[in-house]
mmCIF file of C-alpha atoms in Angstrom:
data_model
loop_
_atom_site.group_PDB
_atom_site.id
_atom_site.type_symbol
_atom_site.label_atom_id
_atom_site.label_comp_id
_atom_site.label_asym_id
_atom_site.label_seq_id
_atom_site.Cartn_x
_atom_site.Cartn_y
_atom_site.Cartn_z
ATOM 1 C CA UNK A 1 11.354 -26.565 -39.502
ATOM 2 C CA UNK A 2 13.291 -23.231 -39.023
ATOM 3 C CA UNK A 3 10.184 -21.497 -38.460
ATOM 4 C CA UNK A 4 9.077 -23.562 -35.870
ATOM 5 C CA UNK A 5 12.841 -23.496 -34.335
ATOM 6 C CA UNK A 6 12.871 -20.054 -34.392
ATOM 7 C CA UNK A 7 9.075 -19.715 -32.975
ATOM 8 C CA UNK A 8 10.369 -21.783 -29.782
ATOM 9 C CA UNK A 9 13.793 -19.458 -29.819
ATOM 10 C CA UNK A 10 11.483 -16.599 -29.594
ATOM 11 C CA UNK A 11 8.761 -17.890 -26.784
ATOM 12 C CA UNK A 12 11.646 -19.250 -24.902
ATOM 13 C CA UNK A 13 13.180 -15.668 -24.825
ATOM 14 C CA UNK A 14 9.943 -13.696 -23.993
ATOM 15 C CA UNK A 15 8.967 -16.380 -21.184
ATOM 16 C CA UNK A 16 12.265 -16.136 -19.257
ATOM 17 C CA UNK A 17 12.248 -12.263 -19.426
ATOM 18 C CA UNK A 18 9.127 -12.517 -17.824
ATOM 19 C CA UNK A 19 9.868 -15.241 -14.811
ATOM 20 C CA UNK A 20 9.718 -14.089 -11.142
ATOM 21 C CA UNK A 21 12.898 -13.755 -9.897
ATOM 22 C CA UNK A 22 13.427 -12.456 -5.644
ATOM 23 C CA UNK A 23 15.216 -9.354 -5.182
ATOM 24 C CA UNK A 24 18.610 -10.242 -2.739
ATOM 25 C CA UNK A 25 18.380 -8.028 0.036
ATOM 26 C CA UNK A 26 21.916 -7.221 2.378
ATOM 27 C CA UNK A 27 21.623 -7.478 6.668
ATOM 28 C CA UNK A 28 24.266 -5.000 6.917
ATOM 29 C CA UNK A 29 24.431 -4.519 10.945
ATOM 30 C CA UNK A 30 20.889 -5.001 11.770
ATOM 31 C CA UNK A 31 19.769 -2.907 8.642
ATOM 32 C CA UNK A 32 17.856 -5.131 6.129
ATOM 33 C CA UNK A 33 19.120 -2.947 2.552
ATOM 34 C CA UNK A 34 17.398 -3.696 -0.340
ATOM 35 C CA UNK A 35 13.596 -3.428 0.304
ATOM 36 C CA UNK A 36 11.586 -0.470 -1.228
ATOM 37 C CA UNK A 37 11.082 2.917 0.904
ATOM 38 C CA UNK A 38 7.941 1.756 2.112
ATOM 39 C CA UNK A 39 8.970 -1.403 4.146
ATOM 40 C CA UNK A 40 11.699 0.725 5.785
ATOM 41 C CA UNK A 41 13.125 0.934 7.960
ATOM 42 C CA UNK A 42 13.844 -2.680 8.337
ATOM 43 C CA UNK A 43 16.137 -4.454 10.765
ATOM 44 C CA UNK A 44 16.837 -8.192 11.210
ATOM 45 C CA UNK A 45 18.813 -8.284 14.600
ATOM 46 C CA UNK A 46 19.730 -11.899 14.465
ATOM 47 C CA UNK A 47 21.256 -11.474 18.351
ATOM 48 C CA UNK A 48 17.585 -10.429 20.274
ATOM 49 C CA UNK A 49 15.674 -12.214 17.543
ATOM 50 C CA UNK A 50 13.946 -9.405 16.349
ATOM 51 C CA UNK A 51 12.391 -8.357 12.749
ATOM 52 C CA UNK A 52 11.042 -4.909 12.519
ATOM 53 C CA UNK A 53 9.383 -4.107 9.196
ATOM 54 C CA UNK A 54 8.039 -0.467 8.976
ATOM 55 C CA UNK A 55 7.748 0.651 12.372
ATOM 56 C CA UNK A 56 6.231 -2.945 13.205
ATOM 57 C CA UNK A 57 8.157 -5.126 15.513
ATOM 58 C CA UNK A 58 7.774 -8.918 15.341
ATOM 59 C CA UNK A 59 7.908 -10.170 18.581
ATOM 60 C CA UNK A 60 8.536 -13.965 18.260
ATOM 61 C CA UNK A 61 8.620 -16.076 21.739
ATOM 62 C CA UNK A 62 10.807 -18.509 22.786
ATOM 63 C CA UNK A 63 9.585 -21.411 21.456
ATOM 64 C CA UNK A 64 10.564 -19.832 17.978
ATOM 65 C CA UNK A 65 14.548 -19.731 18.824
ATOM 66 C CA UNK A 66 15.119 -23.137 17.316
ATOM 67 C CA UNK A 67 15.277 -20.741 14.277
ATOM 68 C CA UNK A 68 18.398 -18.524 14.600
ATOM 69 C CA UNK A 69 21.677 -19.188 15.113
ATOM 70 C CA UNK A 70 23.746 -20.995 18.250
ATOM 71 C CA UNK A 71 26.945 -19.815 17.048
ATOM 72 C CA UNK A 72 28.980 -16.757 15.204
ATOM 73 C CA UNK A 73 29.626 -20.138 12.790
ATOM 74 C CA UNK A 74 26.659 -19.001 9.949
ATOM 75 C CA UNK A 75 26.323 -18.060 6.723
ATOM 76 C CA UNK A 76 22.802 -16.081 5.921
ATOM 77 C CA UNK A 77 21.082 -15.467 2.712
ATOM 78 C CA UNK A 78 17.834 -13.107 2.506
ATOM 79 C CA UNK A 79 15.541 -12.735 -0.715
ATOM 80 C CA UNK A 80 12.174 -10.638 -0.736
ATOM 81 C CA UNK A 81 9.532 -9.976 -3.275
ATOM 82 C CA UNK A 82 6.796 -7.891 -3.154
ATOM 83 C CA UNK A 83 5.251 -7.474 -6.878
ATOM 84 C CA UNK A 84 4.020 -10.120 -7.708
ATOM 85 C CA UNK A 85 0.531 -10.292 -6.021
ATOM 86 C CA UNK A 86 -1.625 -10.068 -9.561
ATOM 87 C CA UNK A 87 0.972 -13.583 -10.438
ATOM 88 C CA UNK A 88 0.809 -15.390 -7.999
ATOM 89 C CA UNK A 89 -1.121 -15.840 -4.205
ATOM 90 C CA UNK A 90 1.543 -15.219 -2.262
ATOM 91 C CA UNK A 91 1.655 -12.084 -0.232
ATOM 92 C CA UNK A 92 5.098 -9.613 -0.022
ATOM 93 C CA UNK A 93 7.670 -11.594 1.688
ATOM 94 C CA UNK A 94 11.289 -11.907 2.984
ATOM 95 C CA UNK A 95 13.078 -15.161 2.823
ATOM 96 C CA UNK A 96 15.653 -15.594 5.111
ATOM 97 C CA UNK A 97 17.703 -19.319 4.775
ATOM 98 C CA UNK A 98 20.609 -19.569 7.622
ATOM 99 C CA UNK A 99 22.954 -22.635 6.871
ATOM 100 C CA UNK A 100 24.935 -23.510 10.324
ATOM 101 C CA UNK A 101 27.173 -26.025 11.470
ATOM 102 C CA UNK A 102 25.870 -27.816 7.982
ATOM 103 C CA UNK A 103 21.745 -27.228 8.980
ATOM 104 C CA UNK A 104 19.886 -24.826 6.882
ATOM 105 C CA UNK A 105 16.827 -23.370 8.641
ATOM 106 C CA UNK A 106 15.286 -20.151 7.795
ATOM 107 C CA UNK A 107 12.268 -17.351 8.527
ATOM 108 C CA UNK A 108 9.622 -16.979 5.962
ATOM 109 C CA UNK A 109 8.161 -13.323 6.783
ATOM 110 C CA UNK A 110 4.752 -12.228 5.279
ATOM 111 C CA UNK A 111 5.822 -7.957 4.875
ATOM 112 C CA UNK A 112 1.810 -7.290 4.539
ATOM 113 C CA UNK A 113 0.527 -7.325 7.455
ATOM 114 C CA UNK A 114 3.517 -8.152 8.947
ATOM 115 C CA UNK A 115 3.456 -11.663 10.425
ATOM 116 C CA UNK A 116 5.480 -15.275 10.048
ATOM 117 C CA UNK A 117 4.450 -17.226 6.963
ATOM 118 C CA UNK A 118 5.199 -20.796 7.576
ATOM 119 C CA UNK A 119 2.292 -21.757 10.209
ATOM 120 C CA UNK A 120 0.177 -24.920 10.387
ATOM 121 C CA UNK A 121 -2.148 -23.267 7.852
ATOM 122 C CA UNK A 122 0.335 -22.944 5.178
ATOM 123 C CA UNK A 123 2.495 -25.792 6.643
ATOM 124 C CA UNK A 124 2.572 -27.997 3.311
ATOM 125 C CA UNK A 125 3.957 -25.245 0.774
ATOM 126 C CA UNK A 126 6.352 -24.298 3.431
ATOM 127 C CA UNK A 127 7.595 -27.483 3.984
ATOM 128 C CA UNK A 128 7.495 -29.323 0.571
ATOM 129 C CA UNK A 129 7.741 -26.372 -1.626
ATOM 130 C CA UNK A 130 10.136 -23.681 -0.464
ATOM 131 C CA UNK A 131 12.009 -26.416 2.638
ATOM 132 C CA UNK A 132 11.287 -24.006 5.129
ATOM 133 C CA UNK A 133 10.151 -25.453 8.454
ATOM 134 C CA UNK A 134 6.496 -24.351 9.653
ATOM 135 C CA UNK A 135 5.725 -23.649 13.558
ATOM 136 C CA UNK A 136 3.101 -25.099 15.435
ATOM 137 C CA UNK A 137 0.213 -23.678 16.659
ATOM 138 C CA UNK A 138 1.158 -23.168 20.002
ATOM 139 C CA UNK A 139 4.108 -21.570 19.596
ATOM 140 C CA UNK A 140 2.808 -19.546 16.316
ATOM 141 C CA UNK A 141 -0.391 -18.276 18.830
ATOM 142 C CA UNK A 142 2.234 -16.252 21.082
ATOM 143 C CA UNK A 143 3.776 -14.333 18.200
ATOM 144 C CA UNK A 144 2.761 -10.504 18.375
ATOM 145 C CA UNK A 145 3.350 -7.651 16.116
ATOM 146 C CA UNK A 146 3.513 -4.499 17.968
ATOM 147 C CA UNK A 147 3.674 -0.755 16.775
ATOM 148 C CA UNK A 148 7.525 0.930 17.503
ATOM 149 C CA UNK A 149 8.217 4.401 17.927
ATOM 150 C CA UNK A 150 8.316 6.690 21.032
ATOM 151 C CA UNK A 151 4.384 5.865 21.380
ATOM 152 C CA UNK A 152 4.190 2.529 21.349
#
């Protein structure tokens, strides 16, 4: 009976060590701190709803402003991952939950390619499995992703 106590201790131990767990990333400013060299620079600018991951610019239309804040009254949390593509399906993201005025809303942001997660096509895990709210297709069709720099 120890054996098999100790067997369970053991398994338990090894499992845990090896469970996903998202990286907290810091919006200090704009300046999204936290991500690896390659997604930067990054900026969440909450005020002209803009993400820019990279030297890519998310350019989100109007119809998506139900998802920021209305007043300086929020608190904001932001998680990413980005290794765990041989786990698991899901591609590099950012999760971004912003709790207002006692709502909680959020942005789930695909960082390869660039682009917003929680569409009608992945509306279900969105929705049931991580409570984020999806976008419909309408609105989701007028999102762009557009190069930065002095070229662009």
């Amino acid at each position: 009976m120890k054996k098999l106590l100790y067997v369970l201790i053991l398994m338990s131990a090894y499992s845990s060590s090896w469970a996903h767990q998202d990286a907290l990333i810091k919006l200090r400013g704009v300046q999204l701190v936290g991500l690896p060299e390659k997604y930067q620079p990054a900026i969440f600018d909450l005020e002209r709803h803009l993400f820019s991951i990279a030297g890519k610019r998310l350019v989100v239309p109007d119809c998506y402003g139900q998802f920021f804040p209305k007043t300086n009254n929020y608190k904001i949390s932001i998680t990413a991952s980005w290794y765990h593509s041989e786990i698991t399906d899901l591609p590099p993201y950012m999760g971004m939950r912003i709790t207002e005025n006692g709502e909680s809303f959020g942005h789930f942001i695909q960082l390869e390619p660039l682009d917003l997660f929680c569409n009608n096509e992945n509306k279900a895990f969105c929705e049931n499995i991580l409570n984020y709210k999806s976008i419909g297709d309408s609105c989701y069709e007028k999102i762009e992703v557009v190069a930065e720099g002095p070229a662009a």
